[in-house]
């Protein structure tokens, strides 16, 4: 009975962490789109360089967060019999 509750808590934590990570990746994509739109409206050399730097950083963060989400999905799958 106690073990069943412990497994349930671990599964809940993993699910919450995976869902939260997926939402962060989705939000980063919106921030990138917003920065691109803002820079298109008022382009200067400094803003273009800053946008490039921000996009690169966010893409790297998004890649590793998506990779972590995929690893959670693989860990959550039941082992084949």
Short mmCIF file of N, CA, C and O in Angstrom, two decimals:
data_model
loop_
_atom_site.label_atom_id
_atom_site.label_comp_id
_atom_site.label_asym_id
_atom_site.label_seq_id
_atom_site.Cartn_x
_atom_site.Cartn_y
_atom_site.Cartn_z
N UNK A 1 0.82 -1.19 0.00
CA UNK A 1 0.00 0.00 0.00
C UNK A 1 0.87 1.26 0.00
O UNK A 1 0.61 2.18 -0.74
N UNK A 2 1.91 1.28 0.81
CA UNK A 2 2.79 2.44 0.87
C UNK A 2 3.57 2.57 -0.43
O UNK A 2 3.73 3.66 -0.96
N UNK A 3 4.03 1.46 -0.98
CA UNK A 3 4.78 1.49 -2.23
C UNK A 3 3.92 2.02 -3.37
O UNK A 3 4.38 2.78 -4.21
N UNK A 4 2.66 1.63 -3.38
CA UNK A 4 1.75 2.11 -4.43
C UNK A 4 1.62 3.63 -4.38
O UNK A 4 1.63 4.30 -5.39
N UNK A 5 1.54 4.20 -3.21
CA UNK A 5 1.47 5.64 -3.06
C UNK A 5 2.76 6.32 -3.48
O UNK A 5 2.74 7.39 -4.08
N UNK A 6 3.90 5.70 -3.20
CA UNK A 6 5.18 6.27 -3.59
C UNK A 6 5.33 6.28 -5.11
O UNK A 6 5.83 7.24 -5.69
N UNK A 7 4.92 5.22 -5.79
CA UNK A 7 4.97 5.18 -7.24
C UNK A 7 4.06 6.25 -7.85
O UNK A 7 4.41 6.89 -8.82
N UNK A 8 2.91 6.43 -7.26
CA UNK A 8 1.96 7.42 -7.75
C UNK A 8 2.53 8.83 -7.62
O UNK A 8 2.42 9.65 -8.52
N UNK A 9 3.19 9.12 -6.50
CA UNK A 9 3.78 10.44 -6.30
C UNK A 9 4.91 10.69 -7.30
O UNK A 9 5.03 11.77 -7.84
N UNK A 10 5.74 9.67 -7.55
CA UNK A 10 6.84 9.83 -8.50
C UNK A 10 6.30 10.05 -9.91
O UNK A 10 6.81 10.86 -10.66
N UNK A 11 5.27 9.33 -10.26
CA UNK A 11 4.68 9.48 -11.58
C UNK A 11 4.07 10.87 -11.73
O UNK A 11 4.21 11.52 -12.76
N UNK A 12 3.44 11.36 -10.71
CA UNK A 12 2.84 12.68 -10.75
C UNK A 12 3.92 13.76 -10.89
O UNK A 12 3.79 14.67 -11.70
N UNK A 13 5.01 13.64 -10.16
CA UNK A 13 6.10 14.61 -10.25
C UNK A 13 6.70 14.60 -11.66
O UNK A 13 6.93 15.66 -12.24
N UNK A 14 6.92 13.43 -12.20
CA UNK A 14 7.49 13.31 -13.55
C UNK A 14 6.55 13.91 -14.58
O UNK A 14 6.99 14.63 -15.48
N UNK A 15 5.29 13.64 -14.47
CA UNK A 15 4.31 14.17 -15.41
C UNK A 15 4.25 15.70 -15.33
O UNK A 15 4.22 16.39 -16.35
N UNK A 16 4.25 16.22 -14.12
CA UNK A 16 4.21 17.68 -13.95
C UNK A 16 5.47 18.31 -14.52
O UNK A 16 5.40 19.31 -15.24
N UNK A 17 6.61 17.71 -14.27
CA UNK A 17 7.87 18.26 -14.78
C UNK A 17 7.90 18.21 -16.31
O UNK A 17 8.32 19.17 -16.95
N UNK A 18 7.44 17.12 -16.91
CA UNK A 18 7.41 17.00 -18.36
C UNK A 18 6.46 18.02 -18.98
O UNK A 18 6.81 18.69 -19.96
N UNK A 19 5.29 18.17 -18.42
CA UNK A 19 4.32 19.14 -18.94
C UNK A 19 4.82 20.58 -18.80
O UNK A 19 4.66 21.39 -19.71
N UNK A 20 5.45 20.88 -17.68
CA UNK A 20 5.97 22.22 -17.45
C UNK A 20 7.09 22.53 -18.45
O UNK A 20 7.15 23.63 -19.00
N UNK A 21 7.95 21.56 -18.70
CA UNK A 21 9.03 21.75 -19.66
C UNK A 21 8.48 22.00 -21.06
O UNK A 21 8.96 22.87 -21.78
N UNK A 22 7.45 21.25 -21.44
CA UNK A 22 6.84 21.44 -22.76
C UNK A 22 6.24 22.84 -22.88
O UNK A 22 6.35 23.48 -23.94
N UNK A 23 5.65 23.33 -21.83
CA UNK A 23 5.06 24.68 -21.85
C UNK A 23 6.13 25.76 -21.93
O UNK A 23 5.94 26.79 -22.59
N UNK A 24 7.27 25.54 -21.30
CA UNK A 24 8.37 26.50 -21.38
C UNK A 24 8.88 26.58 -22.81
O UNK A 24 9.13 27.67 -23.34
N UNK A 25 9.04 25.43 -23.46
CA UNK A 25 9.51 25.41 -24.85
C UNK A 25 8.52 26.15 -25.75
O UNK A 25 8.91 26.95 -26.61
N UNK A 26 7.23 25.93 -25.55
CA UNK A 26 6.20 26.60 -26.33
C UNK A 26 6.25 28.11 -26.11
O UNK A 26 6.16 28.90 -27.05
N UNK A 27 6.44 28.53 -24.87
CA UNK A 27 6.54 29.95 -24.56
C UNK A 27 7.76 30.60 -25.18
O UNK A 27 7.70 31.74 -25.65
N UNK A 28 8.89 29.88 -25.19
CA UNK A 28 10.11 30.42 -25.81
C UNK A 28 9.89 30.69 -27.30
O UNK A 28 10.39 31.68 -27.83
N UNK A 29 9.14 29.83 -27.97
CA UNK A 29 8.85 30.04 -29.38
C UNK A 29 8.05 31.33 -29.59
O UNK A 29 8.30 32.07 -30.55
N UNK A 30 7.12 31.61 -28.71
CA UNK A 30 6.35 32.85 -28.81
C UNK A 30 7.23 34.08 -28.56
O UNK A 30 7.07 35.10 -29.22
N UNK A 31 8.15 33.98 -27.60
CA UNK A 31 9.05 35.09 -27.35
C UNK A 31 9.92 35.37 -28.56
O UNK A 31 10.18 36.53 -28.91
N UNK A 32 10.40 34.34 -29.22
CA UNK A 32 11.22 34.52 -30.42
C UNK A 32 10.41 35.22 -31.50
O UNK A 32 10.87 36.17 -32.13
N UNK A 33 9.18 34.77 -31.70
CA UNK A 33 8.33 35.39 -32.72
C UNK A 33 8.06 36.85 -32.38
O UNK A 33 8.08 37.73 -33.26
N UNK A 34 7.83 37.16 -31.12
CA UNK A 34 7.59 38.54 -30.71
C UNK A 34 8.81 39.43 -30.94
O UNK A 34 8.68 40.57 -31.40
N UNK A 35 9.98 38.90 -30.63
CA UNK A 35 11.21 39.67 -30.86
C UNK A 35 11.44 39.93 -32.34
O UNK A 35 11.87 41.02 -32.73
N UNK A 36 11.16 38.93 -33.17
CA UNK A 36 11.33 39.10 -34.61
C UNK A 36 10.37 40.18 -35.12
O UNK A 36 10.77 41.06 -35.89
N UNK A 37 9.13 40.14 -34.70
CA UNK A 37 8.15 41.14 -35.14
C UNK A 37 8.55 42.55 -34.69
O UNK A 37 8.43 43.51 -35.44
N UNK A 38 9.01 42.67 -33.46
CA UNK A 38 9.42 43.98 -32.96
C UNK A 38 10.60 44.53 -33.76
O UNK A 38 10.64 45.71 -34.11
N UNK A 39 11.56 43.67 -34.08
CA UNK A 39 12.74 44.10 -34.82
C UNK A 39 12.39 44.44 -36.27
O UNK A 39 12.99 45.33 -36.86
N UNK A 40 11.42 43.75 -36.83
CA UNK A 40 10.99 44.07 -38.20
C UNK A 40 10.39 45.47 -38.26
O UNK A 40 10.58 46.19 -39.24
N UNK A 41 9.70 45.86 -37.21
CA UNK A 41 9.05 47.18 -37.20
C UNK A 41 10.07 48.30 -37.04
O UNK A 41 9.89 49.38 -37.61
N UNK A 42 11.12 48.11 -36.25
CA UNK A 42 12.12 49.14 -36.01
C UNK A 42 13.52 48.55 -36.11
O UNK A 42 14.21 48.40 -35.09
N UNK A 43 13.97 48.23 -37.32
CA UNK A 43 15.29 47.57 -37.42
C UNK A 43 16.46 48.56 -37.32
O UNK A 43 16.49 49.57 -38.00
N UNK A 44 17.35 48.28 -36.43
CA UNK A 44 18.64 48.96 -36.37
C UNK A 44 19.70 47.86 -36.28
O UNK A 44 19.40 46.72 -35.97
N UNK A 45 20.93 48.23 -36.56
CA UNK A 45 22.00 47.23 -36.53
C UNK A 45 22.14 46.62 -35.14
O UNK A 45 22.29 45.41 -34.99
N UNK A 46 22.06 47.46 -34.13
CA UNK A 46 22.19 46.96 -32.75
C UNK A 46 21.06 46.00 -32.41
O UNK A 46 21.28 44.95 -31.80
N UNK A 47 19.83 46.36 -32.79
CA UNK A 47 18.70 45.49 -32.49
C UNK A 47 18.76 44.18 -33.26
O UNK A 47 18.38 43.13 -32.76
N UNK A 48 19.26 44.22 -34.50
CA UNK A 48 19.40 42.99 -35.27
C UNK A 48 20.43 42.05 -34.64
O UNK A 48 20.21 40.85 -34.56
N UNK A 49 21.56 42.60 -34.18
CA UNK A 49 22.56 41.79 -33.51
C UNK A 49 22.02 41.22 -32.19
O UNK A 49 22.23 40.05 -31.88
N UNK A 50 21.32 42.06 -31.44
CA UNK A 50 20.73 41.60 -30.19
C UNK A 50 19.69 40.51 -30.45
O UNK A 50 19.65 39.51 -29.74
N UNK A 51 18.88 40.72 -31.47
CA UNK A 51 17.87 39.72 -31.82
C UNK A 51 18.54 38.39 -32.19
O UNK A 51 18.10 37.33 -31.76
N UNK A 52 19.59 38.46 -32.98
CA UNK A 52 20.30 37.24 -33.36
C UNK A 52 20.84 36.50 -32.15
O UNK A 52 20.71 35.28 -32.04
N UNK A 53 21.42 37.23 -31.21
CA UNK A 53 21.95 36.63 -30.00
C UNK A 53 20.83 36.00 -29.16
O UNK A 53 20.96 34.87 -28.68
N UNK A 54 19.75 36.74 -28.98
CA UNK A 54 18.62 36.23 -28.19
C UNK A 54 18.02 35.00 -28.83
O UNK A 54 17.70 34.01 -28.15
N UNK A 55 17.85 35.02 -30.14
CA UNK A 55 17.28 33.87 -30.83
C UNK A 55 18.18 32.65 -30.68
O UNK A 55 17.70 31.54 -30.41
N UNK A 56 19.48 32.83 -30.82
CA UNK A 56 20.40 31.70 -30.66
C UNK A 56 20.31 31.12 -29.25
O UNK A 56 20.22 29.90 -29.07
N UNK A 57 20.30 31.98 -28.25
CA UNK A 57 20.21 31.50 -26.87
C UNK A 57 18.90 30.76 -26.64
O UNK A 57 18.87 29.68 -26.05
N UNK A 58 17.80 31.32 -27.12
CA UNK A 58 16.50 30.68 -26.91
C UNK A 58 16.36 29.38 -27.69
O UNK A 58 15.73 28.44 -27.21
N UNK A 59 16.94 29.32 -28.87
CA UNK A 59 16.89 28.07 -29.63
C UNK A 59 17.68 26.98 -28.92
O UNK A 59 17.23 25.83 -28.84
N UNK A 60 18.83 27.34 -28.37
CA UNK A 60 19.62 26.35 -27.62
C UNK A 60 18.85 25.88 -26.39
O UNK A 60 18.79 24.68 -26.11
N UNK A 61 18.27 26.82 -25.65
CA UNK A 61 17.46 26.44 -24.49
C UNK A 61 16.29 25.55 -24.90
O UNK A 61 16.00 24.55 -24.25
N UNK A 62 15.60 25.94 -25.96
CA UNK A 62 14.47 25.15 -26.44
C UNK A 62 14.88 23.76 -26.86
O UNK A 62 14.18 22.78 -26.58
N UNK A 63 16.04 23.64 -27.51
CA UNK A 63 16.52 22.32 -27.93
C UNK A 63 16.74 21.41 -26.73
O UNK A 63 16.28 20.27 -26.71
N UNK A 64 17.45 21.91 -25.73
CA UNK A 64 17.74 21.07 -24.58
C UNK A 64 16.50 20.78 -23.74
O UNK A 64 16.37 19.69 -23.17
N UNK A 65 15.58 21.73 -23.65
CA UNK A 65 14.33 21.45 -22.94
C UNK A 65 13.49 20.42 -23.68
O UNK A 65 12.89 19.54 -23.07
N UNK A 66 13.44 20.52 -25.00
CA UNK A 66 12.70 19.52 -25.79
C UNK A 66 13.35 18.15 -25.66
O UNK A 66 12.66 17.13 -25.58
N UNK A 67 14.68 18.13 -25.63
CA UNK A 67 15.40 16.86 -25.46
C UNK A 67 15.07 16.25 -24.10
O UNK A 67 14.86 15.04 -23.99
N UNK A 68 15.01 17.08 -23.08
CA UNK A 68 14.67 16.58 -21.75
C UNK A 68 13.24 16.04 -21.73
O UNK A 68 12.97 15.01 -21.11
N UNK A 69 12.33 16.72 -22.40
CA UNK A 69 10.95 16.25 -22.48
C UNK A 69 10.89 14.89 -23.16
O UNK A 69 10.16 14.00 -22.72
N UNK A 70 11.65 14.72 -24.23
CA UNK A 70 11.69 13.44 -24.93
C UNK A 70 12.24 12.35 -24.03
O UNK A 70 11.72 11.22 -24.04
N UNK A 71 13.25 12.66 -23.25
CA UNK A 71 13.80 11.68 -22.33
C UNK A 71 12.77 11.29 -21.27
O UNK A 71 12.69 10.13 -20.88
N UNK A 72 11.96 12.24 -20.81
CA UNK A 72 10.90 11.91 -19.87
C UNK A 72 9.88 10.99 -20.52
O UNK A 72 9.38 10.08 -19.89
N UNK A 73 9.56 11.25 -21.78
CA UNK A 73 8.61 10.38 -22.49
C UNK A 73 9.15 8.96 -22.60
O UNK A 73 8.41 8.00 -22.45
N UNK A 74 10.44 8.82 -22.87
CA UNK A 74 11.04 7.49 -22.97
C UNK A 74 11.07 6.79 -21.61
O UNK A 74 10.85 5.58 -21.53
N UNK A 75 11.32 7.55 -20.56
CA UNK A 75 11.34 6.96 -19.21
C UNK A 75 9.94 6.57 -18.76
O UNK A 75 9.76 5.61 -18.01
N UNK A 76 8.93 7.29 -19.21
CA UNK A 76 7.56 7.04 -18.78
C UNK A 76 6.95 5.83 -19.48
O UNK A 76 5.99 5.25 -18.98
N UNK A 77 7.48 5.43 -20.65
CA UNK A 77 6.92 4.30 -21.36
C UNK A 77 7.19 3.02 -20.59
O UNK A 77 8.28 2.82 -20.05
N UNK A 78 6.20 2.13 -20.54
CA UNK A 78 6.41 0.86 -19.83
C UNK A 78 7.39 -0.02 -20.62
O UNK A 78 7.49 0.06 -21.84
N UNK A 79 8.11 -0.83 -19.88
CA UNK A 79 9.10 -1.73 -20.51
C UNK A 79 8.37 -2.82 -21.29
O UNK A 79 7.34 -3.34 -20.83
N UNK A 80 8.87 -3.19 -22.47
CA UNK A 80 8.22 -4.24 -23.24
C UNK A 80 8.37 -5.59 -22.54
O UNK A 80 9.36 -5.85 -21.90
N UNK A 81 7.36 -6.42 -22.72
CA UNK A 81 7.38 -7.74 -22.06
C UNK A 81 8.07 -8.76 -22.91
O UNK A 81 8.12 -8.78 -24.04
#
